[in-house]
Each structure stands twice: as structure tokens, then as C-alpha cells.
mmCIF file of C-alpha atoms in Angstrom:
data_model
loop_
_atom_site.group_PDB
_atom_site.id
_atom_site.type_symbol
_atom_site.label_atom_id
_atom_site.label_comp_id
_atom_site.label_asym_id
_atom_site.label_seq_id
_atom_site.Cartn_x
_atom_site.Cartn_y
_atom_site.Cartn_z
ATOM 1 C CA ALA A 1 0.003 0.008 0.010
ATOM 2 C CA GLN A 2 1.780 2.911 -1.366
ATOM 3 C CA SER A 3 0.525 6.407 -0.436
ATOM 4 C CA SER A 4 -0.016 8.925 -3.139
ATOM 5 C CA GLY A 5 1.955 12.109 -3.305
ATOM 6 C CA PHE A 6 -1.312 14.075 -2.954
ATOM 7 C CA GLU A 7 -2.024 12.666 0.553
ATOM 8 C CA ALA A 8 1.493 13.386 1.759
ATOM 9 C CA THR A 9 1.270 16.950 0.460
ATOM 10 C CA SER A 10 -2.146 17.389 2.062
ATOM 11 C CA THR A 11 -0.848 16.179 5.450
ATOM 12 C CA THR A 12 2.182 18.439 5.190
ATOM 13 C CA LEU A 13 0.044 21.455 4.312
ATOM 14 C CA SER A 14 -2.306 20.914 7.251
ATOM 15 C CA SER A 15 0.609 20.633 9.709
ATOM 16 C CA ILE A 16 2.081 23.810 8.249
ATOM 17 C CA ASP A 17 -1.313 25.545 8.643
ATOM 18 C CA GLU A 18 -1.422 24.484 12.304
ATOM 19 C CA ARG A 19 2.080 25.818 12.920
ATOM 20 C CA VAL A 20 1.247 29.082 11.184
ATOM 21 C CA ALA A 21 -1.926 29.452 13.294
ATOM 22 C CA ASP A 22 0.064 28.734 16.469
ATOM 23 C CA SER A 23 2.729 31.207 15.379
ATOM 24 C CA GLU A 24 0.124 33.866 14.697
ATOM 25 C CA ALA A 25 -1.494 33.277 18.105
ATOM 26 C CA VAL A 26 1.891 33.619 19.859
ATOM 27 C CA GLU A 27 2.692 36.759 17.840
ATOM 28 C CA SER A 28 -0.691 38.260 18.693
ATOM 29 C CA GLU A 29 -0.129 37.527 22.404
ATOM 30 C CA LEU A 30 3.344 39.088 22.291
ATOM 31 C CA GLU A 31 1.984 42.218 20.582
ATOM 32 C CA TYR A 32 -0.669 42.460 23.316
ATOM 33 C CA LEU A 33 1.923 42.156 26.044
ATOM 34 C CA MET A 34 4.303 44.613 24.415
ATOM 35 C CA ASP A 35 1.673 47.183 23.434
ATOM 36 C CA TYR A 36 0.667 48.394 26.906
ATOM 37 C CA ASP A 37 0.415 51.869 28.307
ATOM 38 C CA GLU A 38 3.268 52.382 30.768
ATOM 39 C CA GLY A 39 1.014 54.777 32.668
ATOM 40 C CA LEU A 40 -1.109 51.837 33.786
ATOM 41 C CA PHE A 41 1.498 49.350 35.014
ATOM 42 C CA ILE A 42 4.298 49.450 37.588
ATOM 43 C CA THR A 43 7.397 48.756 35.562
ATOM 44 C CA ARG A 44 10.236 49.791 37.861
ATOM 45 C CA ARG A 45 11.110 51.285 41.239
ATOM 46 C CA ASN A 46 10.436 54.949 42.062
ATOM 47 C CA GLN A 47 7.026 55.317 40.525
ATOM 48 C CA VAL A 48 3.991 56.928 42.075
ATOM 49 C CA VAL A 49 0.640 55.140 41.851
ATOM 50 C CA VAL A 50 -2.425 57.408 42.046
ATOM 51 C CA GLU A 51 -5.949 56.112 42.242
ATOM 52 C CA VAL A 52 -8.788 58.603 41.980
ATOM 53 C CA ILE A 53 -11.605 57.254 44.157
ATOM 54 C CA GLU A 54 -14.255 59.948 44.585
ATOM 55 C CA ALA A 55 -14.970 63.637 45.203
ATOM 56 C CA THR A 56 -17.629 65.345 47.253
ATOM 57 C CA GLY A 57 -19.087 68.797 47.798
ATOM 58 C CA LEU A 58 -18.202 70.032 44.298
ATOM 59 C CA ARG A 59 -19.668 73.326 43.108
ATOM 60 C CA SER A 60 -22.185 73.278 40.299
ATOM 61 C CA SER A 61 -21.174 74.413 36.843
ATOM 62 C CA ASP A 62 -24.455 74.008 34.954
ATOM 63 C CA LEU A 63 -27.839 75.655 35.114
ATOM 64 C CA ASN A 64 -29.317 72.410 36.470
ATOM 65 C CA GLY A 65 -27.220 72.846 39.622
ATOM 66 C CA LEU A 66 -24.912 69.920 38.811
ATOM 67 C CA SER A 67 -21.560 69.281 37.107
ATOM 68 C CA ASN A 68 -19.978 66.697 34.840
ATOM 69 C CA PRO A 69 -16.730 66.157 36.736
ATOM 70 C CA TYR A 70 -13.528 64.476 35.575
ATOM 71 C CA VAL A 71 -10.014 64.615 37.028
ATOM 72 C CA LYS A 72 -6.784 65.500 35.243
ATOM 73 C CA VAL A 73 -3.908 63.885 37.157
ATOM 74 C CA GLY A 74 -0.258 64.750 36.625
ATOM 75 C CA LEU A 75 3.185 64.921 38.178
ATOM 76 C CA PHE A 76 3.686 68.613 38.901
ATOM 77 C CA CYS A 77 6.998 70.447 39.312
ATOM 78 C CA SER A 78 6.895 73.857 40.970
ATOM 79 C CA ASN A 79 9.237 76.513 39.688
ATOM 80 C CA LYS A 80 10.329 79.068 42.255
ATOM 81 C CA LYS A 81 11.619 81.542 39.624
ATOM 82 C CA ARG A 82 8.250 81.876 37.922
ATOM 83 C CA ARG A 83 6.204 81.294 41.112
ATOM 84 C CA ASN A 84 4.090 78.679 39.357
ATOM 85 C CA GLY A 85 4.428 75.182 38.124
ATOM 86 C CA SER A 86 3.819 72.978 35.146
ATOM 87 C CA PHE A 87 3.446 69.469 33.958
ATOM 88 C CA GLY A 88 3.872 68.233 30.411
ATOM 89 C CA ARG A 89 1.101 66.861 28.274
ATOM 90 C CA LYS A 90 2.546 63.343 28.277
ATOM 91 C CA ALA A 91 2.740 63.404 32.056
ATOM 92 C CA THR A 92 -1.024 63.839 32.562
ATOM 93 C CA ARG A 93 -3.899 61.385 32.526
ATOM 94 C CA ASN A 94 -7.649 61.959 32.717
ATOM 95 C CA THR A 95 -10.396 60.000 34.370
ATOM 96 C CA TYR A 96 -13.673 59.565 32.547
ATOM 97 C CA TYR A 97 -16.351 62.169 33.300
ATOM 98 C CA ILE A 98 -19.516 61.458 35.242
ATOM 99 C CA GLU A 99 -22.654 63.330 34.213
ATOM 100 C CA ASN A 100 -24.896 65.395 36.500
ATOM 101 C CA THR A 101 -23.376 64.977 39.959
ATOM 102 C CA LEU A 102 -21.618 66.898 42.694
ATOM 103 C CA SER A 103 -20.327 63.737 44.390
ATOM 104 C CA PRO A 104 -18.738 61.529 41.693
ATOM 105 C CA GLN A 105 -17.301 58.093 42.364
ATOM 106 C CA TRP A 106 -14.822 56.610 39.872
ATOM 107 C CA ARG A 107 -13.933 52.979 39.387
ATOM 108 C CA ASP A 108 -10.596 51.586 38.168
ATOM 109 C CA GLN A 109 -8.987 54.987 37.649
ATOM 110 C CA SER A 110 -5.355 54.350 38.605
ATOM 111 C CA PHE A 111 -2.396 56.099 37.008
ATOM 112 C CA ILE A 112 1.348 55.612 37.369
ATOM 113 C CA PHE A 113 4.023 58.292 37.051
ATOM 114 C CA ASP A 114 7.820 58.008 37.039
ATOM 115 C CA VAL A 115 9.521 59.999 39.765
ATOM 116 C CA PRO A 116 12.317 62.118 38.207
ATOM 117 C CA ALA A 117 15.848 61.066 39.174
ATOM 118 C CA LYS A 118 16.629 64.405 40.792
ATOM 119 C CA ALA A 119 13.602 64.027 43.086
ATOM 120 C CA ILE A 120 14.764 60.577 44.153
ATOM 121 C CA SER A 121 18.269 61.533 45.202
ATOM 122 C CA ASP A 122 17.900 65.117 46.495
ATOM 123 C CA PRO A 123 15.413 65.937 49.308
ATOM 124 C CA ARG A 124 15.441 69.599 48.299
ATOM 125 C CA GLU A 125 14.294 68.609 44.792
ATOM 126 C CA THR A 126 11.678 66.220 46.195
ATOM 127 C CA ARG A 127 9.949 69.234 47.788
ATOM 128 C CA ARG A 128 9.365 70.732 44.341
ATOM 129 C CA PHE A 129 7.361 67.791 43.056
ATOM 130 C CA SER A 130 3.773 66.850 43.741
ATOM 131 C CA ILE A 131 0.858 64.971 42.261
ATOM 132 C CA GLN A 132 -1.692 67.526 41.057
ATOM 133 C CA CYS A 133 -5.350 66.579 40.596
ATOM 134 C CA VAL A 134 -7.401 69.168 38.732
ATOM 135 C CA ILE A 135 -11.167 68.635 38.698
ATOM 136 C CA ASN A 136 -12.997 70.100 35.719
ATOM 137 C CA SER A 137 -16.585 69.861 34.527
ATOM 138 C CA LYS A 138 -16.988 68.489 30.986
ATOM 139 C CA GLU A 139 -18.976 70.968 28.930
ATOM 140 C CA ARG A 140 -20.463 70.226 25.549
ATOM 141 C CA LEU A 141 -20.674 73.689 24.006
ATOM 142 C CA THR A 142 -18.135 75.715 25.957
ATOM 143 C CA LYS A 143 -14.675 75.282 27.480
ATOM 144 C CA ASP A 144 -14.565 72.818 30.380
ATOM 145 C CA LYS A 145 -15.050 74.592 33.726
ATOM 146 C CA PHE A 146 -12.509 74.497 36.540
ATOM 147 C CA LEU A 147 -13.915 73.087 39.806
ATOM 148 C CA GLY A 148 -10.778 72.936 41.965
ATOM 149 C CA GLN A 149 -7.404 71.267 42.440
ATOM 150 C CA ALA A 150 -5.482 69.361 45.091
ATOM 151 C CA HIS A 151 -1.776 68.601 45.535
ATOM 152 C CA VAL A 152 -0.114 65.628 47.191
ATOM 153 C CA HIS A 153 3.561 66.412 47.794
ATOM 154 C CA LEU A 154 6.077 63.675 47.009
ATOM 155 C CA ARG A 155 8.001 64.415 50.201
ATOM 156 C CA ASN A 156 5.010 63.001 52.099
ATOM 157 C CA LEU A 157 5.187 59.708 50.176
ATOM 158 C CA LYS A 158 8.816 58.659 50.568
ATOM 159 C CA ASP A 159 8.110 55.902 53.141
ATOM 160 C CA GLN A 160 6.334 53.744 50.501
ATOM 161 C CA ARG A 161 3.204 53.368 52.632
ATOM 162 C CA GLU A 162 -0.118 53.600 50.889
ATOM 163 C CA ASN A 163 -1.854 56.896 51.708
ATOM 164 C CA VAL A 164 -5.640 57.017 51.389
ATOM 165 C CA GLY A 165 -7.283 60.286 52.274
ATOM 166 C CA TRP A 166 -9.364 63.322 51.478
ATOM 167 C CA TYR A 167 -7.641 66.403 50.061
ATOM 168 C CA PRO A 168 -9.312 69.831 50.048
ATOM 169 C CA LEU A 169 -9.844 71.494 46.725
ATOM 170 C CA MET A 170 -8.181 74.846 46.150
ATOM 171 C CA GLY A 171 -8.393 77.481 43.407
ATOM 172 C CA LYS A 172 -5.783 78.466 40.846
ATOM 173 C CA LEU A 173 -2.815 80.655 41.720
ATOM 174 C CA GLY A 174 -3.505 84.308 40.970
ATOM 175 C CA GLN A 175 -7.129 83.711 40.013
ATOM 176 C CA SER A 176 -8.848 85.151 43.046
ATOM 177 C CA GLY A 177 -11.324 87.995 42.605
ATOM 178 C CA THR A 178 -8.931 90.407 44.254
ATOM 179 C CA GLY A 179 -6.161 89.698 41.749
ATOM 180 C CA LYS A 180 -3.781 88.712 44.570
ATOM 181 C CA ASP A 181 -1.464 85.805 44.180
ATOM 182 C CA ALA A 182 -3.190 83.455 46.603
ATOM 183 C CA LEU A 183 -4.798 80.041 46.657
ATOM 184 C CA ASP A 184 -8.540 80.431 46.965
ATOM 185 C CA ARG A 185 -10.425 77.824 48.942
ATOM 186 C CA ILE A 186 -13.035 76.156 46.790
ATOM 187 C CA CYS A 187 -15.743 73.958 48.252
ATOM 188 C CA GLY A 188 -15.255 70.240 47.971
ATOM 189 C CA SER A 189 -12.595 67.620 48.382
ATOM 190 C CA ILE A 190 -11.183 64.637 46.546
ATOM 191 C CA ARG A 191 -10.358 61.184 47.892
ATOM 192 C CA LEU A 192 -7.175 59.586 46.571
ATOM 193 C CA ARG A 193 -5.064 56.495 47.156
ATOM 194 C CA VAL A 194 -1.406 57.371 46.551
ATOM 195 C CA GLN A 195 1.807 55.381 46.966
ATOM 196 C CA TRP A 196 5.457 55.810 45.977
ATOM 197 C CA VAL A 197 6.787 52.331 45.094
#
């Protein structure tokens, strides 16, 4: 019983098809593992994990007496020369917005930021860095409205303990009605879970 060349070729082709399918599955899995957002995973030491949990007592921004709050989270570096601070676009992340509420609760809104090398090694530099959480109200027809901001200073996180707490919301520097360079107290607070790992 001699097998035909057609059967041998058919068997060889099906085993090749199986290997190609396996290879494609492995390649797809590798692409998935490699194509991740570093801002969502702890990848090394000296990173700060920030989870936005909830806010309460926010001021209304709409005629209906409610807001559509979301939080812009970033690693902030104060600059003494200019008396203000900044964070780059790539260094910020946003939560999703929640419609028609003054007490939003977010789920699964964790962000990870790399601590700059100078802040790790020099305590004087560490004082200049903080996590800034800016709460805005998402508006459909106009510019999003500022509701307040809170800062968590890195110098308070050095011990690597998880800090969960409420932080009071403040206004913007130099934006008070008097034109003075002061932080205005704005009603409301934000609850965060923060840890330097």
C-alpha cells in the first residue's frame, strides 16, 4: 500500500497551517503584552501610583445645579523663579467624566508616574514635586469649567506606605477675585489612594 503524493502533500500542508496558526497566536499575544500603556503598570522602582476614588461637595457648573466632573492627574513640578508650576502633556492622565453629579465616584482609575531622578536623590528637589489633581466639569458647548485642584507632595510619600485620604480642593494661583497671588479655597474635596513604590 503505497501512499499517493497528494495525501502526503495534504498532510504536510495541514501541519504547516497548524504551525502558522500557532505562530500567529503567539505573535498576537506578544503584541498584546508589548503594546501596553506604561502609565497603567508598575514597571520599575520609584514610581507613584495614584488612584482617583471619589470627590464630594463640588460646586455646580451647569444651570441644572450639577456638574460633569472628571479629574486631570499629573506629576507637577513647581518653579520658584516663575512662582508657578507645570506638567507636560505626556505626564497627565484623565479620568472619565460622570454626568450630572456633585459627588462623583470613579472605578478603576489608577495612574502611574515616574519620579524624576533628581527628586529621588535630593530631598530639596523632592519638595518641588507633587501629584496635582485638577477637577474640571466636561462641557459640551463651551470650554470645560474648573472646579478645583489638590496637591499631594512627594516628600510625604517617601516611606512607600499607601496613603488614602481626602484632600481639600483649592483654586488656581492668581485667580482670586482680588487679583492677589493666593490660593482660593473652593468647596469640595477629593479622595485619593497614593503610593510611591
